[in-house]
Short mmCIF file of C-alpha atoms and ligand atoms in Angstrom, two decimals:
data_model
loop_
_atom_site.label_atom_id
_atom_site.label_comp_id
_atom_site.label_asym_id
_atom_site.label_seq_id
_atom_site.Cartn_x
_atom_site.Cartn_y
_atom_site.Cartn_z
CA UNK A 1 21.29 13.80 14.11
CA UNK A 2 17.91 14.28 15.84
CA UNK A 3 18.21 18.26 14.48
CA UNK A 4 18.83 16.92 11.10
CA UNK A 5 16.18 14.88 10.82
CA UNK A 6 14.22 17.16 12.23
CA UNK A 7 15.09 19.95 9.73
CA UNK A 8 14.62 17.05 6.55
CA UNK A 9 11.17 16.83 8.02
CA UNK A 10 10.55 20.27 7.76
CA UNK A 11 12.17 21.01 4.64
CA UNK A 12 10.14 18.04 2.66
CA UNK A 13 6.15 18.95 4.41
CA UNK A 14 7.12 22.19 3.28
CA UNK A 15 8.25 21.34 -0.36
CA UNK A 16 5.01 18.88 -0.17
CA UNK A 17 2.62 21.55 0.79
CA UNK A 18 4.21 23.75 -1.88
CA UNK A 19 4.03 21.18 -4.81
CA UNK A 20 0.12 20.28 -3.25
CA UNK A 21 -1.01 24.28 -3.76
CA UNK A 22 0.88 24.07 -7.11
CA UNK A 23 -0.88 21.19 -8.45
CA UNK A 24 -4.70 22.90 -7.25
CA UNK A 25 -3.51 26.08 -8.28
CA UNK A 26 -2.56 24.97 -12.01
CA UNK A 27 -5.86 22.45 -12.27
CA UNK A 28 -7.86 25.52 -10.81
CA UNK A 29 -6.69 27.64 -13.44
CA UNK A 30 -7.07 25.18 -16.59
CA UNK A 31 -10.98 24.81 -15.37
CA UNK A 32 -11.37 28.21 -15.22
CA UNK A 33 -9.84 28.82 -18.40
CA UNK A 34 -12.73 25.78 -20.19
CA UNK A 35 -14.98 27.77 -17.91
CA UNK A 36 -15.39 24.98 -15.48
CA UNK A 37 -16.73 22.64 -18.26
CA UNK A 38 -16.75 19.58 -15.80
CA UNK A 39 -18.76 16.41 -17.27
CA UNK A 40 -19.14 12.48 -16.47
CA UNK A 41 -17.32 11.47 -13.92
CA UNK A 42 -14.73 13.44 -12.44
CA UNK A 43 -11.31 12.89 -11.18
CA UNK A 44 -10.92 13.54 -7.67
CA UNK A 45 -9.56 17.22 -7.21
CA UNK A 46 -11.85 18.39 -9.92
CA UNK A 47 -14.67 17.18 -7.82
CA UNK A 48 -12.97 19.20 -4.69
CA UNK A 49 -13.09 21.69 -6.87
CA UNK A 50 -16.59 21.68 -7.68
CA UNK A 51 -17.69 21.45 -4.67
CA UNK A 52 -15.48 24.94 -3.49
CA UNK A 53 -17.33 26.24 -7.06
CA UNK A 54 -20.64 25.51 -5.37
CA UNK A 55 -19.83 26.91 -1.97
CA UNK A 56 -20.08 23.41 -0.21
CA UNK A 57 -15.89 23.89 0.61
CA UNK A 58 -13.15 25.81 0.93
CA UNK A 59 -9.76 25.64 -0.19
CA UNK A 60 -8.67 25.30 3.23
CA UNK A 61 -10.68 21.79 3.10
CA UNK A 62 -9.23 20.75 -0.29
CA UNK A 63 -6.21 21.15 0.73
CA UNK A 64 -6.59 19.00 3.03
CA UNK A 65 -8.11 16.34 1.80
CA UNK A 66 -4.92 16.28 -1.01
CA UNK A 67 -2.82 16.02 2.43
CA UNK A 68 -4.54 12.97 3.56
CA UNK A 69 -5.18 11.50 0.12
CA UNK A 70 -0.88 12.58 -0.29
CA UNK A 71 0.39 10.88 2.81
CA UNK A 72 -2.19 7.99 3.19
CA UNK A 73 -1.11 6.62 -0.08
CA UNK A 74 2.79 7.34 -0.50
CA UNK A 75 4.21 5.79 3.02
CA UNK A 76 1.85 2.85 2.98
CA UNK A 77 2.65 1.54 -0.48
CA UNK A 78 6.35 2.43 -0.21
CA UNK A 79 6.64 0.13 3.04
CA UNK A 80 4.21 -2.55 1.76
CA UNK A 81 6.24 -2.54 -1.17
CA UNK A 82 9.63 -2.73 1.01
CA UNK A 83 8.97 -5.58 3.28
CA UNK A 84 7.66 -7.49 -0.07
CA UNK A 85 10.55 -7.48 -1.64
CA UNK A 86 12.72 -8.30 1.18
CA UNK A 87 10.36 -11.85 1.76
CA UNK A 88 10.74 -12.13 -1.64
CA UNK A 89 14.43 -11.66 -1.98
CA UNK A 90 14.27 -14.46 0.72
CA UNK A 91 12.37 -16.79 -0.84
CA UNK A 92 14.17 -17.33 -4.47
CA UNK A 93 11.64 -20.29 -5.40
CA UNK A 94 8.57 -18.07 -5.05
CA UNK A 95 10.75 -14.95 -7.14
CA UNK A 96 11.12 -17.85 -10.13
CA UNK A 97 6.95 -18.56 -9.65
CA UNK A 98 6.75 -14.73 -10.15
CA UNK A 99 8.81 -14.07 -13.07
CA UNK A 100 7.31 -17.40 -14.65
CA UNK A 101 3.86 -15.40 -14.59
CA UNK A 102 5.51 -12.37 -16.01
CA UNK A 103 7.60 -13.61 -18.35
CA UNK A 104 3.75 -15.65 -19.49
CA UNK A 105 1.86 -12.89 -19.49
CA UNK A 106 3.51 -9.72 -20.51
CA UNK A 107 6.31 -11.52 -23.16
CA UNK A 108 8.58 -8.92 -24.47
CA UNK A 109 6.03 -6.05 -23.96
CA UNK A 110 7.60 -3.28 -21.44
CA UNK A 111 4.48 -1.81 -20.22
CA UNK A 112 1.99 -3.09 -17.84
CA UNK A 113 -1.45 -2.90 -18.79
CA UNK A 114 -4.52 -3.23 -17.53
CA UNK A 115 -5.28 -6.86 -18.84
CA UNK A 116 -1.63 -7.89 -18.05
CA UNK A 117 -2.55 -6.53 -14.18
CA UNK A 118 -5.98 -8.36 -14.63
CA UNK A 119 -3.71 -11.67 -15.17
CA UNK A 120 -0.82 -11.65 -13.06
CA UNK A 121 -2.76 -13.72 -10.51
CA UNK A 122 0.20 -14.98 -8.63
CA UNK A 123 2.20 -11.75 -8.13
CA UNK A 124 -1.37 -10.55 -6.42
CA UNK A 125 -1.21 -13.45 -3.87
CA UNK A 126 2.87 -12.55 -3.54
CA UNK A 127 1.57 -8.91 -2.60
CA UNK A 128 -1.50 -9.78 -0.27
CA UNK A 129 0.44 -12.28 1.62
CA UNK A 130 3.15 -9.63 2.39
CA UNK A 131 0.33 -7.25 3.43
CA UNK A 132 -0.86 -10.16 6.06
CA UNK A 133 2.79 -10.38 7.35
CA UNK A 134 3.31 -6.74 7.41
CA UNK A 135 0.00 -4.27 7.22
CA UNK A 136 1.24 -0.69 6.55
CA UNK A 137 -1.03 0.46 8.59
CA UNK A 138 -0.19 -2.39 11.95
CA UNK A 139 -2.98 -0.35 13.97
CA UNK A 140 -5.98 1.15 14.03
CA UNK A 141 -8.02 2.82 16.17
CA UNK A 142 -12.56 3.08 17.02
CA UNK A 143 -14.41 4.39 19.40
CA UNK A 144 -17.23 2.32 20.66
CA UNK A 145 -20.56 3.66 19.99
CA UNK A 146 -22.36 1.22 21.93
CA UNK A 147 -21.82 -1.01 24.93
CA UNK A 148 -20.41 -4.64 22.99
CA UNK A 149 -19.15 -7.84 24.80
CA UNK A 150 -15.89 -8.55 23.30
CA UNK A 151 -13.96 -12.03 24.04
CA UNK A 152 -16.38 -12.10 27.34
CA UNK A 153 -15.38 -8.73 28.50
CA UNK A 154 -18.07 -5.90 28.70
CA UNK A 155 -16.95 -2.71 27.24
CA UNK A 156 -18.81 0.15 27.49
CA UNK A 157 -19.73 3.16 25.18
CA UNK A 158 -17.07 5.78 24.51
CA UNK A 159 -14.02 3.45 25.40
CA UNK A 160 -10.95 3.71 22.57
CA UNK A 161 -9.86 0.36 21.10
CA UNK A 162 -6.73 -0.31 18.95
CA UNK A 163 -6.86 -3.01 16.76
CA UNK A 164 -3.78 -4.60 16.40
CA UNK A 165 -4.10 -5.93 12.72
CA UNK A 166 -0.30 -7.10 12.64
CA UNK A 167 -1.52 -9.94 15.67
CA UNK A 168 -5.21 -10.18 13.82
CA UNK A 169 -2.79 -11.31 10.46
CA UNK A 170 -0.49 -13.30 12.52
CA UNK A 171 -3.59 -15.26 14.58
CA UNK A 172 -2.96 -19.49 14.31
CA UNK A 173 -6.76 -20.10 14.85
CA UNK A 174 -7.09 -18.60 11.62
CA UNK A 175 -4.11 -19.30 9.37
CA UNK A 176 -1.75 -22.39 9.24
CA UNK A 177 1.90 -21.66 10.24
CA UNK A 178 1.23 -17.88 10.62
CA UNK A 179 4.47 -16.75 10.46
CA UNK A 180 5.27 -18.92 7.36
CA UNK A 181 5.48 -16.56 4.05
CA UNK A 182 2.96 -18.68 1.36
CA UNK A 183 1.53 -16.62 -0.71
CA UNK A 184 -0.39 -19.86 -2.36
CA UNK A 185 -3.00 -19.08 0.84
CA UNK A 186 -4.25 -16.57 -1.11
CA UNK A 187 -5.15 -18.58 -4.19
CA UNK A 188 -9.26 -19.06 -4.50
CA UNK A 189 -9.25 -22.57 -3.53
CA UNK A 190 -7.26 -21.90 -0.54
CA UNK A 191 -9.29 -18.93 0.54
CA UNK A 192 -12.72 -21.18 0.95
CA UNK A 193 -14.56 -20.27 4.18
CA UNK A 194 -11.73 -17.67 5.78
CA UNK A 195 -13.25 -15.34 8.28
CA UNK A 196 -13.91 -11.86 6.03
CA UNK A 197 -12.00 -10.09 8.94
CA UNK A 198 -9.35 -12.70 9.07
CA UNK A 199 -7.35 -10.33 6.55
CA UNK A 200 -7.69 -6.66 6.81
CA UNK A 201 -4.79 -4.78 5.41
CA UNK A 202 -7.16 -1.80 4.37
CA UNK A 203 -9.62 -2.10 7.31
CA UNK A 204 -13.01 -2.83 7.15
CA UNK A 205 -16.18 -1.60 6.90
CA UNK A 206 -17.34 2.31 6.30
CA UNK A 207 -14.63 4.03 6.88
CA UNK A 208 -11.84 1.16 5.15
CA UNK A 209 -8.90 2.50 3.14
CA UNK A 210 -10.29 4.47 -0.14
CA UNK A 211 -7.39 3.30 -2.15
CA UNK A 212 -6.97 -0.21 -1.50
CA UNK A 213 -7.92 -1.20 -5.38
CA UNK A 214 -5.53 2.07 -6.70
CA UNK A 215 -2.69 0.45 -3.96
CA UNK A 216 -2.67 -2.79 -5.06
CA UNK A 217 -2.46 -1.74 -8.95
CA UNK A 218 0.60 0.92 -8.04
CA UNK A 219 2.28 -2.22 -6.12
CA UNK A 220 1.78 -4.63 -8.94
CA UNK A 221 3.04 -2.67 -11.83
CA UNK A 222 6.48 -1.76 -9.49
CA UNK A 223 6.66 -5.33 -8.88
CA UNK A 224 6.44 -6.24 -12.30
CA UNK A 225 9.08 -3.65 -13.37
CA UNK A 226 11.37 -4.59 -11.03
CA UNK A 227 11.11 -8.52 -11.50
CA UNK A 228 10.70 -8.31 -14.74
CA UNK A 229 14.37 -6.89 -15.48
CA UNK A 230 16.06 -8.35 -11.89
CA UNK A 231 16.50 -10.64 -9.53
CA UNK A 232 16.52 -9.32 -5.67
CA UNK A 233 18.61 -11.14 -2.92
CA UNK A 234 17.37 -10.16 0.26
CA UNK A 235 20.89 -9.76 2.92
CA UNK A 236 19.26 -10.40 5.70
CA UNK A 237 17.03 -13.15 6.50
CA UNK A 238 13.07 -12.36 7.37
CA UNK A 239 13.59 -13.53 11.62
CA UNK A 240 16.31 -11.09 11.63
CA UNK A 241 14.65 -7.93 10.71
CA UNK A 242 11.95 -6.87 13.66
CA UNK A 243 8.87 -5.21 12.95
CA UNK A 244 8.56 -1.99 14.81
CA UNK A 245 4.69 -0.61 15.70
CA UNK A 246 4.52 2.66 14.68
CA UNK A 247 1.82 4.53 12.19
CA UNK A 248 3.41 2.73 9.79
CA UNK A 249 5.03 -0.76 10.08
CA UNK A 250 8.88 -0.25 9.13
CA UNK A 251 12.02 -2.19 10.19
CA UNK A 252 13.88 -1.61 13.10
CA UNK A 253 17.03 -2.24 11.72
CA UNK A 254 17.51 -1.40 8.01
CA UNK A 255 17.01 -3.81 5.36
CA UNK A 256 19.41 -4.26 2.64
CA UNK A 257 18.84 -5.71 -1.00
CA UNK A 258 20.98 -7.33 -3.61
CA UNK A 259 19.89 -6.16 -7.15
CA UNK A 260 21.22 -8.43 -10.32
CA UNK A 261 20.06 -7.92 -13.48
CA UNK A 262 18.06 -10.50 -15.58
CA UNK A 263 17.41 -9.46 -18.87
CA UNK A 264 17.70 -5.89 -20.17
CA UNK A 265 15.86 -3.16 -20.67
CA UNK A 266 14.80 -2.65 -24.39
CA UNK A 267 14.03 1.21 -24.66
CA UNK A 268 10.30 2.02 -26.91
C1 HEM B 301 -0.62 -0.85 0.73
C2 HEM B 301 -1.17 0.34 0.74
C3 HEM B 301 -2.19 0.83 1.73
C4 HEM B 301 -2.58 0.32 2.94
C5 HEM B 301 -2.07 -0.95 3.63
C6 HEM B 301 -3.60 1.20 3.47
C7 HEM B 301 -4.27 0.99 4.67
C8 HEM B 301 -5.26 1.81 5.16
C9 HEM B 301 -5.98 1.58 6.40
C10 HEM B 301 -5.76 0.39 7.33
C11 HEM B 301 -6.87 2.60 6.55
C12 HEM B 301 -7.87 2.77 7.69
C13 HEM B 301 -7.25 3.62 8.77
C14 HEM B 301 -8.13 3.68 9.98
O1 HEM B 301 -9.18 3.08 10.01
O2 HEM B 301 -7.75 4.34 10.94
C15 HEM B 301 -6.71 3.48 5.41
C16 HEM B 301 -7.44 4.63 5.21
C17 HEM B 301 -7.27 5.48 4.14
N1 HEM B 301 -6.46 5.28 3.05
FE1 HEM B 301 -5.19 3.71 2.78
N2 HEM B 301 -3.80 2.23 2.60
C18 HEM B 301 -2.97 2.04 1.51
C19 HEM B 301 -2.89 2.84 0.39
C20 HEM B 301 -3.63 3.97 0.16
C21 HEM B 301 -3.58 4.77 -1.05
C22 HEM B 301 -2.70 4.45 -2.28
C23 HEM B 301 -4.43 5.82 -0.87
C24 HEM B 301 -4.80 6.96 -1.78
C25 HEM B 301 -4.53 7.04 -3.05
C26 HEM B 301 -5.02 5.67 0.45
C27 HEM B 301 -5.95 6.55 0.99
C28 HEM B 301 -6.58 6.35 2.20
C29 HEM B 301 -7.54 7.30 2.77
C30 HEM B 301 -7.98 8.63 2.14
C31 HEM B 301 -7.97 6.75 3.98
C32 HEM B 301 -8.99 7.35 4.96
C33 HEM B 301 -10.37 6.81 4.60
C34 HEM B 301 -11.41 7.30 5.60
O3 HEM B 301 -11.09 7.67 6.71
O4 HEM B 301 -12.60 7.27 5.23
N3 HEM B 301 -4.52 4.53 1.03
N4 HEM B 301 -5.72 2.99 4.57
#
């Protein structure tokens, strides 16, 4: 099994890397067919590109930075989608309060756009408070860069720290009934005075997550798609189904979801 897996692994980086160079290859080649007309503001490989046009990279480096951009934001918005819908499929009053809103907001239209996202307040609040239950990302790591006094304790230059944001979410001097899934926390008159750090899904400060806004947009419109058209019944219940601290948060045991559908899909 562990071979398997193994060989899965391998087979799907390598199918990754190949569909990464496929994608710079084929954008290379339309800019060098418009003669590498680039103007306003420009999407993100184009700007890699530029900058391997001006000499500042090399491919090497754009390739790269695809990778991180690549795996950064698939796993994290997969799993942050994942545990969401199992607390939701546990909780059918708050899947009614969600379909409510979409059923308000987008009527019979089947696409999502950007003003329906703009107004689908409550599905935002479902989505954060999943993020404070489970972060993607449960850990993170900093290297002190000065001596600091944490808690009391002295710690000195140079030392490592992980930041256990899973705990930092889960903290009762800073949220009522932590492990209580109420998404109403996140409305605007319940968020008054909160500690800014209180709720860091996406980290904080200079080097926080670059797609946080792009995330939460991707997670919205599958939520809406999904809720929209059917009703989820989660099989087991949230206590049963154990976190487990790894780069990414993910179940220990899988997690298994009834699908029924609620209205059908009318094709454009
Ligand atoms: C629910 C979804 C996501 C969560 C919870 C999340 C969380 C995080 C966190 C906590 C970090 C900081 C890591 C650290 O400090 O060690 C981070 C960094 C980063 N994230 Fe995300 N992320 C998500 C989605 C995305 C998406 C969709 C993208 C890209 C499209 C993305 C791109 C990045 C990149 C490039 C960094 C590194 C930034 C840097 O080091 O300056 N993330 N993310």
């Amino acid at each position: 099994m562990e071979k398997l897996t193994r060989n899965v692994c391998t087979f799907c980086t390598a199918l990754l890397r190949r569909t990464e160079l496929q994608v710079i290859v084929e954008r290379k080649e339309a800019l060098k067919e418009s003669g590498y007309k680039m103007e306003g503001r420009l999407a993100f490989l184009d700007l890699l590109l530029d900058m391997v046009q001006s000499g500042q990279m090399d491919e090497t480096d754009v390739q790269a930075e695809v990778d991180t951009f690549m795996f950064e934001g698939h796993d994290t918005t997969s799993t942050g989608l994942m545990w969401a819908i199992h607390l939701i499929g546990n909780h059918p009053e708050i899947q009614r309060k969600i379909q409510a809103e979409l059923d308000e907001v987008m009527g019979d239209e089947e696409d999502v756009t950007t003003e329906h996202l703009a107004r689908l307040k409550y599905l935002e609040c479902v989505l954060k408070e999943a993020l404070r239950l489970f972060p993607s990302v449960p850990i993170i790591m900093r290297e002190l860069s000065e001596d600091q006094v944490i808690g009391g304790v002295s710690v000195p230059e140079g030392v490592t720290l992980l930041l256990n944001l899973l705990l930092v979410h889960r903290d009762p001097a800073q949220w009522k009934d932590p492990e209580l899934f109420d998404p109403d926390r996140f409305l605007p008159e319940n968020s008054v005075g909160r500690k800014p750090f209180a709720f860091v899904p996406f980290s904080a400060g200079s080097r926080n997550c670059i797609g946080q806004r792009f995330a939460l947009i991707e997670e919205k419109v599958i939520m809406a798609h999904i809720l929209r058209h059917f009703n989820v019944t989660a099989m087991e219940r949230v206590h049963e189904v154990r976190p487990k601290m790894e780069i990414i948060v993910r179940p220990v045991s899988p997690v298994h979801i009834k699908i029924t559908r609620r209205r059908p899909i009318v094709s454009p």
